[in-house]
Short mmCIF file of C-alpha atoms and ligand atoms in Angstrom, two decimals:
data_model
loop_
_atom_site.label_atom_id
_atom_site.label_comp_id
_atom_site.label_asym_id
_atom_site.label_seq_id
_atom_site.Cartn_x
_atom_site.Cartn_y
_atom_site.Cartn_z
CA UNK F 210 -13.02 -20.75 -17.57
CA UNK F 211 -11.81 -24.22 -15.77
CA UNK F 212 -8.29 -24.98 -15.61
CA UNK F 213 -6.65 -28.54 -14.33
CA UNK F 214 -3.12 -28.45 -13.62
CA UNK F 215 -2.49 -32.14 -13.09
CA UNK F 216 -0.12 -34.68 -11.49
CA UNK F 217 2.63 -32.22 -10.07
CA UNK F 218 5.18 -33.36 -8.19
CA UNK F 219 4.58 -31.81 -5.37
CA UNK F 220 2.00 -28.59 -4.02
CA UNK F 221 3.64 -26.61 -0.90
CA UNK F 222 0.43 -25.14 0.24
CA UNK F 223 1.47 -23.05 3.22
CA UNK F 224 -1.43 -23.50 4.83
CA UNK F 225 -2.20 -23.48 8.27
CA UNK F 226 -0.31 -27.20 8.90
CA UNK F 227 2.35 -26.35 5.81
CA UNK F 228 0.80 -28.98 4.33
CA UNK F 229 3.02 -30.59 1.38
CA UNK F 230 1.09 -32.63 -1.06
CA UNK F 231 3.12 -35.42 -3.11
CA UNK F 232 1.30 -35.79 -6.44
CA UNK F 233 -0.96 -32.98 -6.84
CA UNK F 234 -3.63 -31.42 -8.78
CA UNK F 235 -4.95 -28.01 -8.88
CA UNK F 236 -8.37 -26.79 -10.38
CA UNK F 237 -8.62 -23.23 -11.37
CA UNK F 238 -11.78 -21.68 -11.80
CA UNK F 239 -11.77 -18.22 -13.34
CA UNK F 240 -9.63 -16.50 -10.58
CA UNK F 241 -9.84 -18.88 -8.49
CA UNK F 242 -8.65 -21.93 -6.77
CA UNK F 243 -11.61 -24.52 -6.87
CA UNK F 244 -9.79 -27.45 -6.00
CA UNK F 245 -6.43 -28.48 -4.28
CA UNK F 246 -5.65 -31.90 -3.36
CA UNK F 247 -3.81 -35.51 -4.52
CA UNK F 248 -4.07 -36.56 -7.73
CA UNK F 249 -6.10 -39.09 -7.54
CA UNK F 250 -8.53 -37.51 -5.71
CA UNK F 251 -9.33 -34.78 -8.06
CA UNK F 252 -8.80 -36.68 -11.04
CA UNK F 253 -11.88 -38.64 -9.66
CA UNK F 254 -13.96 -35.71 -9.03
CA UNK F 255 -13.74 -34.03 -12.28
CA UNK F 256 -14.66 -35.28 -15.67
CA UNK F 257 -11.31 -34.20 -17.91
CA UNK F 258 -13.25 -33.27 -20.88
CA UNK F 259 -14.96 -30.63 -19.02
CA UNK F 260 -11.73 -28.20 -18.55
CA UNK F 261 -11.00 -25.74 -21.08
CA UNK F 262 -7.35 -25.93 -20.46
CA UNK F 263 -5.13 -28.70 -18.93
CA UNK F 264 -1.84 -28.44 -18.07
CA UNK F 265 1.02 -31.16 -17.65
CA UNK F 266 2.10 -30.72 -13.87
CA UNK F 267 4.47 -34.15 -14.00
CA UNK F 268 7.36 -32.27 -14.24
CA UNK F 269 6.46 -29.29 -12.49
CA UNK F 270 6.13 -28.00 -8.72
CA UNK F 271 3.73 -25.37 -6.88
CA UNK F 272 3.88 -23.08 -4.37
CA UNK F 273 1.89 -19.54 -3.38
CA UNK F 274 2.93 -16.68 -4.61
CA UNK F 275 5.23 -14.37 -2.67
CA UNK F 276 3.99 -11.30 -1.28
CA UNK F 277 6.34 -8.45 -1.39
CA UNK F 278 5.39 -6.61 2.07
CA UNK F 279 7.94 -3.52 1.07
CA UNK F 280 8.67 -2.49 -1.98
CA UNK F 281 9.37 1.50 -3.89
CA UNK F 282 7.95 0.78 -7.10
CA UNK F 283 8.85 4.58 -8.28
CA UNK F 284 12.40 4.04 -8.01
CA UNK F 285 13.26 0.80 -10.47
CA UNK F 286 15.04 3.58 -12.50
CA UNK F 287 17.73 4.14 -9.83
CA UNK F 288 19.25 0.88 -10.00
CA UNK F 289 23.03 0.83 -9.60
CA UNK F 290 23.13 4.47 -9.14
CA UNK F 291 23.87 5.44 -5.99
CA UNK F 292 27.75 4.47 -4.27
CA UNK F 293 26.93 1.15 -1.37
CA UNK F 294 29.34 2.82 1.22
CA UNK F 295 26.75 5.45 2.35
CA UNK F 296 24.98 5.71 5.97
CA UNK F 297 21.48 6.12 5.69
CA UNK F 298 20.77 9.60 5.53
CA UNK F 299 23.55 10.53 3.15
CA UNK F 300 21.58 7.90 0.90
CA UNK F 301 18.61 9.29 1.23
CA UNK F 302 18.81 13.16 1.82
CA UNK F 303 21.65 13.36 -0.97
CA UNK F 304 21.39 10.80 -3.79
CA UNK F 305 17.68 9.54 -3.58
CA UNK F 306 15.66 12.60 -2.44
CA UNK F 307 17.42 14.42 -5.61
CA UNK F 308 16.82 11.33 -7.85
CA UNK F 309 13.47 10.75 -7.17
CA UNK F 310 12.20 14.23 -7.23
CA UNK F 311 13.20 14.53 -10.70
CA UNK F 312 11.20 11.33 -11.98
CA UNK F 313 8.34 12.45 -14.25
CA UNK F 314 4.88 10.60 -14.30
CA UNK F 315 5.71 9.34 -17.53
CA UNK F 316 9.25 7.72 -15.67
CA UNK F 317 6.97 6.89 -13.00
CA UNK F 318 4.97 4.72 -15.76
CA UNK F 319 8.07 3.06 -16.63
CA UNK F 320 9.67 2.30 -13.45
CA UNK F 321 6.12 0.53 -12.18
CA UNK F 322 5.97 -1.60 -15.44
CA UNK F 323 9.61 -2.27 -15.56
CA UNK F 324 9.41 -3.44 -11.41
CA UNK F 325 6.33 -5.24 -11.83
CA UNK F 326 8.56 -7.66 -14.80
CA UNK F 327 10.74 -8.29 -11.97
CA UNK F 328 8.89 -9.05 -9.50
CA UNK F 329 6.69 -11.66 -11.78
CA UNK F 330 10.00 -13.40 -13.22
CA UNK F 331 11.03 -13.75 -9.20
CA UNK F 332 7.86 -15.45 -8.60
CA UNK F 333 6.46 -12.08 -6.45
CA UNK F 334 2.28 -11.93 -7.46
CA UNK F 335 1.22 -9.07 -4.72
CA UNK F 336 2.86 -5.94 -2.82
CA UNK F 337 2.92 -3.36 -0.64
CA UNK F 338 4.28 -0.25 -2.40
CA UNK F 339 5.23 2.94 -0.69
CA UNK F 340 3.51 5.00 -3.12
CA UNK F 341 4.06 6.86 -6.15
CA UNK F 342 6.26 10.33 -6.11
CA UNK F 343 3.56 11.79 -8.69
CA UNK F 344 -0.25 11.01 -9.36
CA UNK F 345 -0.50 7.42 -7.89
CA UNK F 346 -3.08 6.84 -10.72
CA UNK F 347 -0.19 6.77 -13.12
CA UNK F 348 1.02 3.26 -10.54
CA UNK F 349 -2.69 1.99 -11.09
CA UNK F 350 -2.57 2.19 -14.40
CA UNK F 351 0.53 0.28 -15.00
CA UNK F 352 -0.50 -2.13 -12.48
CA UNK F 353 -3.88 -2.61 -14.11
CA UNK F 354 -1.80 -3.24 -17.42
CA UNK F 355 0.40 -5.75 -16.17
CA UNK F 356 -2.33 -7.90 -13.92
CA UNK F 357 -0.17 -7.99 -10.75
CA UNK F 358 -1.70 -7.72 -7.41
CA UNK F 359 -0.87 -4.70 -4.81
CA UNK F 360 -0.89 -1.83 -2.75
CA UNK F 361 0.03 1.44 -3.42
CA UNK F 362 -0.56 4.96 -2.07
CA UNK F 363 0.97 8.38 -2.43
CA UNK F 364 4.64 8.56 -0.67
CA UNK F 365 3.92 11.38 1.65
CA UNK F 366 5.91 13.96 3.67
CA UNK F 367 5.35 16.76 5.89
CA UNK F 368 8.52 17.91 7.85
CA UNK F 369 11.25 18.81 5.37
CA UNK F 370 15.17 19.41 6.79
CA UNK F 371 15.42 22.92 8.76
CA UNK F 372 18.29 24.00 6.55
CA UNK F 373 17.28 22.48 2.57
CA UNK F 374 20.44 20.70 1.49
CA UNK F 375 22.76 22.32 -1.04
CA UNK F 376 21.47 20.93 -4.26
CA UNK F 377 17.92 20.84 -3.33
CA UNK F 378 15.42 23.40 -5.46
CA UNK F 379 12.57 25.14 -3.91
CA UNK F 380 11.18 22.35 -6.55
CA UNK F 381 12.05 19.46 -4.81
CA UNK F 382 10.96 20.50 -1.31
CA UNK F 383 7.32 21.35 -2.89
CA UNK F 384 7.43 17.86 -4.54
CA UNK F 385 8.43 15.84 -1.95
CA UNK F 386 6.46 17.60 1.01
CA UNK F 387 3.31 18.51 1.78
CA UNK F 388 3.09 22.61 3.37
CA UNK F 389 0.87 20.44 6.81
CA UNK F 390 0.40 17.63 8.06
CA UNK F 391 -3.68 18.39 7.03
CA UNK F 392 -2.74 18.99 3.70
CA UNK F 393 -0.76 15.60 3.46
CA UNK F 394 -4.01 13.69 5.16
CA UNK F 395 -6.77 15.14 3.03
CA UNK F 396 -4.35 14.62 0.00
CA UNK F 397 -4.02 10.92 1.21
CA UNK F 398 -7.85 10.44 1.86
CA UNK F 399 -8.75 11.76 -1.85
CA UNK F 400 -6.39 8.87 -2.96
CA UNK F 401 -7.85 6.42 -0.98
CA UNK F 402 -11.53 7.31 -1.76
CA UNK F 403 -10.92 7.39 -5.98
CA UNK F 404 -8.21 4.58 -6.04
CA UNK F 405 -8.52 1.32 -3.57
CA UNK F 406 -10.31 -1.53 -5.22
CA UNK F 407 -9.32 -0.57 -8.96
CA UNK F 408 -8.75 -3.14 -11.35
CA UNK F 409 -10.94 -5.46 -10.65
CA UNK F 410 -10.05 -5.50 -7.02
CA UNK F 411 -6.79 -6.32 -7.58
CA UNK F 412 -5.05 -3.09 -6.48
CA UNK F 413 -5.84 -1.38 -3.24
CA UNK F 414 -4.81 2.06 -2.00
CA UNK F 415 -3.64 2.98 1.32
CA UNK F 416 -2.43 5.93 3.67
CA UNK F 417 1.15 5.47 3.26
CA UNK F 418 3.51 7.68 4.01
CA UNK F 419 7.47 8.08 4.42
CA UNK F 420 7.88 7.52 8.11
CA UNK F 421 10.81 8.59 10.42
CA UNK F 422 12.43 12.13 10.11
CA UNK F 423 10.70 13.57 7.18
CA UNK F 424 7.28 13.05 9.09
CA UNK F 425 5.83 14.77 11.65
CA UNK F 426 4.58 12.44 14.81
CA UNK F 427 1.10 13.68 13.79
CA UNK F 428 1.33 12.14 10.32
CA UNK F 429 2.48 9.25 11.92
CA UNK F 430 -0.53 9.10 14.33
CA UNK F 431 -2.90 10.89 11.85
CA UNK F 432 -2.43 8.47 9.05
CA UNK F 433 -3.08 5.33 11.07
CA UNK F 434 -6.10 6.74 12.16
CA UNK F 435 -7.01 8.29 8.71
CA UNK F 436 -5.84 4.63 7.22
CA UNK F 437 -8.70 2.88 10.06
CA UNK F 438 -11.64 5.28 9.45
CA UNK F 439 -11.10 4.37 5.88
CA UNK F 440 -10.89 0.74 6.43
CA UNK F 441 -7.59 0.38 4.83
CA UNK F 442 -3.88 0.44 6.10
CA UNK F 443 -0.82 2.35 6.39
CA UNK F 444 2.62 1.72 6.20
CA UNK F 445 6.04 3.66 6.79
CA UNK F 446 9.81 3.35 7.86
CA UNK F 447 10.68 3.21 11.02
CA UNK F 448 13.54 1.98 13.51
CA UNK F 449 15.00 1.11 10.26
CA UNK F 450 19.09 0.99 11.95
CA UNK F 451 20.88 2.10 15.27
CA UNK F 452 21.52 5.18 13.65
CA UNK F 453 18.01 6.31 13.33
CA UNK F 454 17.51 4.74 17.16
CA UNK F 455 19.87 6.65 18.39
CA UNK F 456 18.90 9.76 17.25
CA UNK F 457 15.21 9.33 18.57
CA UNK F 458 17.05 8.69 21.71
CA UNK F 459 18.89 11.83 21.75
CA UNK F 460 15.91 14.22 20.26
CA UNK F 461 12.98 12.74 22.19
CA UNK F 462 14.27 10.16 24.57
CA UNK F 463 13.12 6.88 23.28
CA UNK F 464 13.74 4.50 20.62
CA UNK F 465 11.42 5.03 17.47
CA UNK F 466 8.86 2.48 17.86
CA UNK F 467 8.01 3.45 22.02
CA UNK F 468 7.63 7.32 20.62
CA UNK F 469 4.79 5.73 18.26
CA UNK F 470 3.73 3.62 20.91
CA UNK F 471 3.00 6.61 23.47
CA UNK F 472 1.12 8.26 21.29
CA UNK F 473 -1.54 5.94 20.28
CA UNK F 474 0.09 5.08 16.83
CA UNK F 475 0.44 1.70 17.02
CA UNK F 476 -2.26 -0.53 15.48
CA UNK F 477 -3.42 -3.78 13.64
CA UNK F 478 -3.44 -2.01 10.80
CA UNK F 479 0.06 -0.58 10.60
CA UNK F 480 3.30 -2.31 8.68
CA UNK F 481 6.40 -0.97 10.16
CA UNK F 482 9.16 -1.30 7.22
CA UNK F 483 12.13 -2.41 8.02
CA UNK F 484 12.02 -2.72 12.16
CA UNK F 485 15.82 -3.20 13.00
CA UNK F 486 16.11 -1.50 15.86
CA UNK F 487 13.85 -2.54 18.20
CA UNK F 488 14.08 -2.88 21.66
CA UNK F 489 13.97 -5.98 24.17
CA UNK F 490 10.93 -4.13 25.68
CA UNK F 491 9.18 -2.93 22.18
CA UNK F 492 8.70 -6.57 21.45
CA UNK F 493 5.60 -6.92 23.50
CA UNK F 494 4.42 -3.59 22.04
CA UNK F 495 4.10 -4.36 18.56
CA UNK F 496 2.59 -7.96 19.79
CA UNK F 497 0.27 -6.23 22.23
CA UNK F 498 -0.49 -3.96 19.70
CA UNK F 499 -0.76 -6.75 16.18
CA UNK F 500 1.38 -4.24 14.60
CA UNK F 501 2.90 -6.30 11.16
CA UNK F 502 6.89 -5.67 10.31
CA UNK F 503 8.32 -5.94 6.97
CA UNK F 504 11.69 -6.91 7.07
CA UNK F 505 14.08 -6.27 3.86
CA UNK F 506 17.11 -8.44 4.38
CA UNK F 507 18.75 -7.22 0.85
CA UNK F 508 18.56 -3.55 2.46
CA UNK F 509 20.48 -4.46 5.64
CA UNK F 510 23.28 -6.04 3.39
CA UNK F 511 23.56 -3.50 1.11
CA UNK F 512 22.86 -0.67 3.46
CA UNK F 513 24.09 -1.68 7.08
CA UNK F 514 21.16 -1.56 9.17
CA UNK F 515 22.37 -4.09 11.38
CA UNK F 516 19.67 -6.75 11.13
CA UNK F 517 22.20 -9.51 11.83
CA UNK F 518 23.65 -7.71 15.12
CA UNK F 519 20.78 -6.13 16.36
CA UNK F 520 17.86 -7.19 15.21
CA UNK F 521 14.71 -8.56 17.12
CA UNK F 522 13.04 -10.60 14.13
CA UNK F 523 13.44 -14.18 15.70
CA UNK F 524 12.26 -12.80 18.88
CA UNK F 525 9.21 -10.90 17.17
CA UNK F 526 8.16 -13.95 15.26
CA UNK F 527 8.33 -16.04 18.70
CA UNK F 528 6.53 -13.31 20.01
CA UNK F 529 3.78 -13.70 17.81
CA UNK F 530 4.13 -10.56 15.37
CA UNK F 531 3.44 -10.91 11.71
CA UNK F 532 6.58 -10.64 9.81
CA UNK F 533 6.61 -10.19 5.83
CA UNK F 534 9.66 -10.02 3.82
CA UNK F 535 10.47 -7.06 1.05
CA UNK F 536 12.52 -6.07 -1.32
CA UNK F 537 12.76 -2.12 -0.73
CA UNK F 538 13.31 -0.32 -3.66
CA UNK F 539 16.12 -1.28 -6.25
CA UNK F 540 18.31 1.29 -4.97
CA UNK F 541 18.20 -0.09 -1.48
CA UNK F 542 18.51 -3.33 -2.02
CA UNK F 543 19.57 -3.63 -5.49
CA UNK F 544 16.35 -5.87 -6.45
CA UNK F 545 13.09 -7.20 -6.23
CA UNK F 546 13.44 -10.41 -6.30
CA UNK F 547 11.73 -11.85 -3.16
CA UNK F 548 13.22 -15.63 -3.27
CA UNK F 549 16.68 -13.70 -2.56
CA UNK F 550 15.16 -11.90 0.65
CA UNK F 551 13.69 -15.58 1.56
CA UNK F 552 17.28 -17.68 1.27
CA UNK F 553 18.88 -14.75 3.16
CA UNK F 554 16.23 -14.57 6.23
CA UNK F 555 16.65 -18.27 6.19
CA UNK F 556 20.13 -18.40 7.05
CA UNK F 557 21.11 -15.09 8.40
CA UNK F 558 20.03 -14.96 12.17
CA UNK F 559 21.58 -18.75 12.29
CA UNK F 560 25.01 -17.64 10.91
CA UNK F 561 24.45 -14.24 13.60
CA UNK F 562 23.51 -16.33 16.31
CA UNK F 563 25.58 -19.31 15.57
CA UNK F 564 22.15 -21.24 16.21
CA UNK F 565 20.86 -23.63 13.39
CA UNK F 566 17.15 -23.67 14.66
CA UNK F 567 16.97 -19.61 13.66
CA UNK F 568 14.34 -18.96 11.25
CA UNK F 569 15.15 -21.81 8.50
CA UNK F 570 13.09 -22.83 5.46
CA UNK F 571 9.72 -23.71 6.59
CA UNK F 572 9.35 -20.23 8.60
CA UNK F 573 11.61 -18.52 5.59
CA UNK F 574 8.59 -18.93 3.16
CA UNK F 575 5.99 -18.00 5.56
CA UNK F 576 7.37 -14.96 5.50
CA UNK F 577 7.78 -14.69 1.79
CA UNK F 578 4.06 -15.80 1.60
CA UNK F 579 1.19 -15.93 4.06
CA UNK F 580 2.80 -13.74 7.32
CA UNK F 581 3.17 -10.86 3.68
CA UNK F 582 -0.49 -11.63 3.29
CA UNK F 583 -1.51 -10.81 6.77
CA UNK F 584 0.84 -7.90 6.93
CA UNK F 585 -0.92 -6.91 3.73
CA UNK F 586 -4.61 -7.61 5.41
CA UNK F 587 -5.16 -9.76 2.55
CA UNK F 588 -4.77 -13.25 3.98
CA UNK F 589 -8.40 -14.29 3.67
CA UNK F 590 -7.25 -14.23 -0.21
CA UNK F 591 -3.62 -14.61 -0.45
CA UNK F 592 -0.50 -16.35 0.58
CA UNK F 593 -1.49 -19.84 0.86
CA UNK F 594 -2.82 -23.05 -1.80
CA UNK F 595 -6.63 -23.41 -0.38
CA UNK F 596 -9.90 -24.24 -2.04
CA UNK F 597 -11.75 -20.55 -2.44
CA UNK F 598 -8.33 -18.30 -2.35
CA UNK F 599 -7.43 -16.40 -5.31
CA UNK F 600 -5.18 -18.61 -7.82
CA UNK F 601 -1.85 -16.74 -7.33
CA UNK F 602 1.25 -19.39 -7.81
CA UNK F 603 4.43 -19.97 -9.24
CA UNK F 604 5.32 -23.43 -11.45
CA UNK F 605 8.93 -24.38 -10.74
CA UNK F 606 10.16 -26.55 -13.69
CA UNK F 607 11.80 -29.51 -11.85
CA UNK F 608 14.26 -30.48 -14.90
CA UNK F 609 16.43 -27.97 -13.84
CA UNK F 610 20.08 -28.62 -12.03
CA UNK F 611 18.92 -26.64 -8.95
CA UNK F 612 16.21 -29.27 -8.17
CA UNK F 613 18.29 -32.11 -8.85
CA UNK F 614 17.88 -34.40 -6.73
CA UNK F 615 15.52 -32.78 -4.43
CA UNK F 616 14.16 -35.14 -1.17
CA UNK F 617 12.18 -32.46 0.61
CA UNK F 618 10.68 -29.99 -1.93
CA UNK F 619 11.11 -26.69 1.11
CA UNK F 620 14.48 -27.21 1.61
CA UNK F 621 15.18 -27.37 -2.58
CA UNK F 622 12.97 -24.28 -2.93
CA UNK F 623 14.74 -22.35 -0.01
CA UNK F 624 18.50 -23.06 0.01
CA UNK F 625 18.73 -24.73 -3.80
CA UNK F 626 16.80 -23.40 -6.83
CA UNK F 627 16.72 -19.74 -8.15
CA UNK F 628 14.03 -17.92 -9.29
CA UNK F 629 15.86 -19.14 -12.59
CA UNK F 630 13.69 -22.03 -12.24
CA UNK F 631 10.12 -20.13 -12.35
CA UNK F 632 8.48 -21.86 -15.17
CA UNK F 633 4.76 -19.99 -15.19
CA UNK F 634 3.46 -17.17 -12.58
CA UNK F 635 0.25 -16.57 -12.01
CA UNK F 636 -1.98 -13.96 -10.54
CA UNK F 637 -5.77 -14.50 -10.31
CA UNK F 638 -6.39 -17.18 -12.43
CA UNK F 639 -4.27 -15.45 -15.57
CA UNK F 640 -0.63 -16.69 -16.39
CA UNK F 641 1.76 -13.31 -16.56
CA UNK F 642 5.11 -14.69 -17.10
CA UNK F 643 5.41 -18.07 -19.08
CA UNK F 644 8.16 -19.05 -21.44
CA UNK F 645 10.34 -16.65 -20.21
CA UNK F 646 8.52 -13.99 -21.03
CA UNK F 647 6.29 -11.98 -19.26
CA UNK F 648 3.04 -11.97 -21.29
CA UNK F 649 1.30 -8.80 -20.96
CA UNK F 650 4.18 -5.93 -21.29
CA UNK F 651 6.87 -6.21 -24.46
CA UNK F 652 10.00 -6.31 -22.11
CA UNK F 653 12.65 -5.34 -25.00
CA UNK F 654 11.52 -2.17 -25.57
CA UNK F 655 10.51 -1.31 -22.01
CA UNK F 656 14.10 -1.84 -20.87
CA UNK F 657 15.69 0.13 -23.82
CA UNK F 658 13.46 3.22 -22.90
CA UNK F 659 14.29 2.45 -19.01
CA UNK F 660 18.02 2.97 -19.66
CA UNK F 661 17.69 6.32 -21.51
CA UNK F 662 15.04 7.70 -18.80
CA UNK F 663 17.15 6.71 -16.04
CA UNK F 664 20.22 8.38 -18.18
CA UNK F 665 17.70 11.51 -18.23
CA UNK F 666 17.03 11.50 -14.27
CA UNK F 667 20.71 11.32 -13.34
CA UNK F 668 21.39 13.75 -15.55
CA UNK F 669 18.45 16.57 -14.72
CA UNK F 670 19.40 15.83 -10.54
CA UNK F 671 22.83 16.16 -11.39
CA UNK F 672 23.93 12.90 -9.82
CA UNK F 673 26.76 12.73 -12.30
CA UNK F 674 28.74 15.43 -10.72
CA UNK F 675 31.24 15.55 -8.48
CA UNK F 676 30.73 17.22 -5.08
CA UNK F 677 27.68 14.99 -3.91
CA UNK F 678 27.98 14.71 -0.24
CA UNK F 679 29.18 11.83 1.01
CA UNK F 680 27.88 12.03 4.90
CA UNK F 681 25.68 14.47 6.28
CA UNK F 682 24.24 16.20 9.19
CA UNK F 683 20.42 16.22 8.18
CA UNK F 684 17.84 16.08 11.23
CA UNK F 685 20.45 15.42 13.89
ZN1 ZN H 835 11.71 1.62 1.88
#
């Protein structure tokens, strides 16, 4: 199957020069890109009538798709639940912990599918989930069914709260921790073993696992090393605010990321979520150590981690660390819509700093495309336009008011046009989402039996009560 996309108005390939082609053509072959390179140039390569399908590019742009490097596909059902005045734990211990322990596999199903129409209409073709709540083959499934690219696991625990929160059922605990930490890595090796490389390759499995209180420091060190035996990664939270920092302080007497550190946890192979709160000195650890960071801009805003006032990411970047961009989950953030994360990192740490040569556009979809790919160890496939990577782009249609007039296609695609302006996505070599509709999942009835599941949830974890707390004392 050979597919010509022809004279596009422009092809942002991210590669290693951020090369921008002006009059472009792409040639697709199966899931592939064969060909990448000025029109003319291809069109005198390539005999015409020997494509199966040619598309029209004249009014049309390209760029890679974006690479979610943190996302909770298992809670797209909690959107617009939970109050936005919470600290952290409050959020977590008393309004998700109960929400998401009462989401069935068959919600589960739902809340994957329903996520994975986001993340397509925002122009997002591969992820880094945290892992399912329930049988993570319920997330392959729906990922298979969709065609999207990604990562999952199984969200694991393994050091519940002394005292179990009023609310909680001896339910929850069971279904949100494992009894050991040798439980929770044998559990997350079986995972690994049946599920990475499923669908065709297009959905790997790691050892993922919560992170921060609700883990044990050997779960953090023992899935890392689980995570490199296996050849695969690991991700988790950690120094996600000052809050969190300052409570390591207090309990163990450094910041999050130097406990990991002293203990042999960091590693190439390890994507710290979030990252806020990391010290002037912790910089050279995660470089030293080519530990990746996903930062989730939409989650700072919404939740007050302090990105803006505290946070390291120009340095890290400077520094030489790998930093994706991610969504979180719905609840955190309030979407997945990736283009959103990349206009905020853009302008955020300028606006902090009061320094216009923070971050900015060209270095804002790096991180929304090939630094997600490394994070994601998939960078030899993903995250740029070359000749032999897998053909994962978005089409922008250009006869749209947000790209008119455009001069200098990054700075249109960062600080002008919306994900509003996504004409086709595409994840190796198939088109998912094209005339605003996502191709492979009926969205109308999908949403209808969203809403009346996430009625259900709220409902059975009695979220719709009065009395849930509104601060907490949790692990302090
Ligand atoms: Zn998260």
């Amino acid at each position: 199957m050979q597919t010509l996309i022809e004279n596009l108005q422009f092809a942002l390939t991210v590669d290693s020069d951020d090369a921008v082609i002006r009059g472009a053509s792409v040639v697709i072959e199966d899931d592939r890109i064969s060909a990448i390179g000025p029109s003319q140039e291809i069109a005198a390569q390539y005999d015409r009538a020997s494509f199966d399908t040619i598309i029209d590019g004249s009014s049309k742009g390209i760029c890679p798709g974006f690479v979610d490097s943190h996302v909770h596909l298992s809670e797209t059902l909690s959107r617009a639940v939970f109050p936005d005045n919470l600290d952290t734990r409050t959020w977590v211990f008393h309004w998700a912990k109960p929400f998401y322990s009462h989401v069935t596999e068959e919600d589960e199903y739902v809340s994957v599918l329903l996520g994975a129409c986001e993340m397509l209409r925002a122009g997002t073709t591969c992820f880094l989930d945290m892992g399912a709540q329930n049988d993570p083959a319920v997330t392959v499934r729906a990922v298979d069914e969709i065609g999207i690219r990604g990562i999952t696991g199984r969200h694991a625990a393994d050091n519940p709260p002394q005292e179990i929160p009023a609310g909680w059922s001896e339910d929850m605990v069971a279904h949100h921790f494992f009894p050991d930490t040798e439980t929770a890595l044998i559990e997350l090796e079986k995972c690994v073993t049946q599920l990475n490389n499923s669908a065709n390759g297009r959905v790997r499995c790691w050892v993922n696992i919560e992170g921060k209180e609700p883990c044990t420091l050997e779960l953090h060190t023992g899935a890392r090393e689980l995570a490199e035996k296996l050849g695969v990664g690991t991700t988790y939270h950690l120094a996600t605010s000052l809050e969190e920092a300052k409570i390591s302080e207090k309990k163990y007497g450094v910041w999050p990321i130097t406990r990991i550190a002293n203990a042999g946890g960091l590693g190439a192979n390890l994507v710290i979520a979030h990252g806020a709160a990391v010290a002037d000195d912790e910089i050279a650890l995660l470089a030293d150590a080519n530990t990746k960071v996903a930062f989730c801009p939409g989650t700072s805003l919404k939740l007050a981690k302090g990105a803006s006032c505290i946070g390291k990411y120009p340095e890290l970047l400077n520094a030489g660390v790998t930093v994706g961009l991610g969504t979180d989950g719905v609840s955190a953030s309030g979407n997945l819509n990736l283009w959103r994360q990349m206009y905020a990192v853009a302008g955020l740490f300028k606006d902090a700093r009061n320094d216009p040569d923070m971050i900015g556009a060209r270095k804002a979809l790096r991180m929304a495309t090939i630094e997600g790919a490394k994070a994601l160890l998939w960078d030899d496939e993903i995250g740029s336009l070359e000749k032999g990577k897998k053909a994962d782009f978005i089409l922008f249609d250009l006869n749209h008011v947000e790209w008119t007039p455009y001069h200098d296609p990054l700075q249109a695609l960062v600080w002008s046009a919306t994900s509003a302006t996504i004409d086709q996505t595409w994840v190796d070599g198939r088109v998912l989402y094209k005339d605003d509709k996502i191709q492979t999942v009926n969205e109308v009835p999908l949403m209808s039996e969203a809403r009346t599941r996430a009625a259900q949830i709220i409902s059975r974890a009695k979220l719709d009560t009065l009395g849930v707390p509104t601060t907490t004392s949790l692990y302090s």
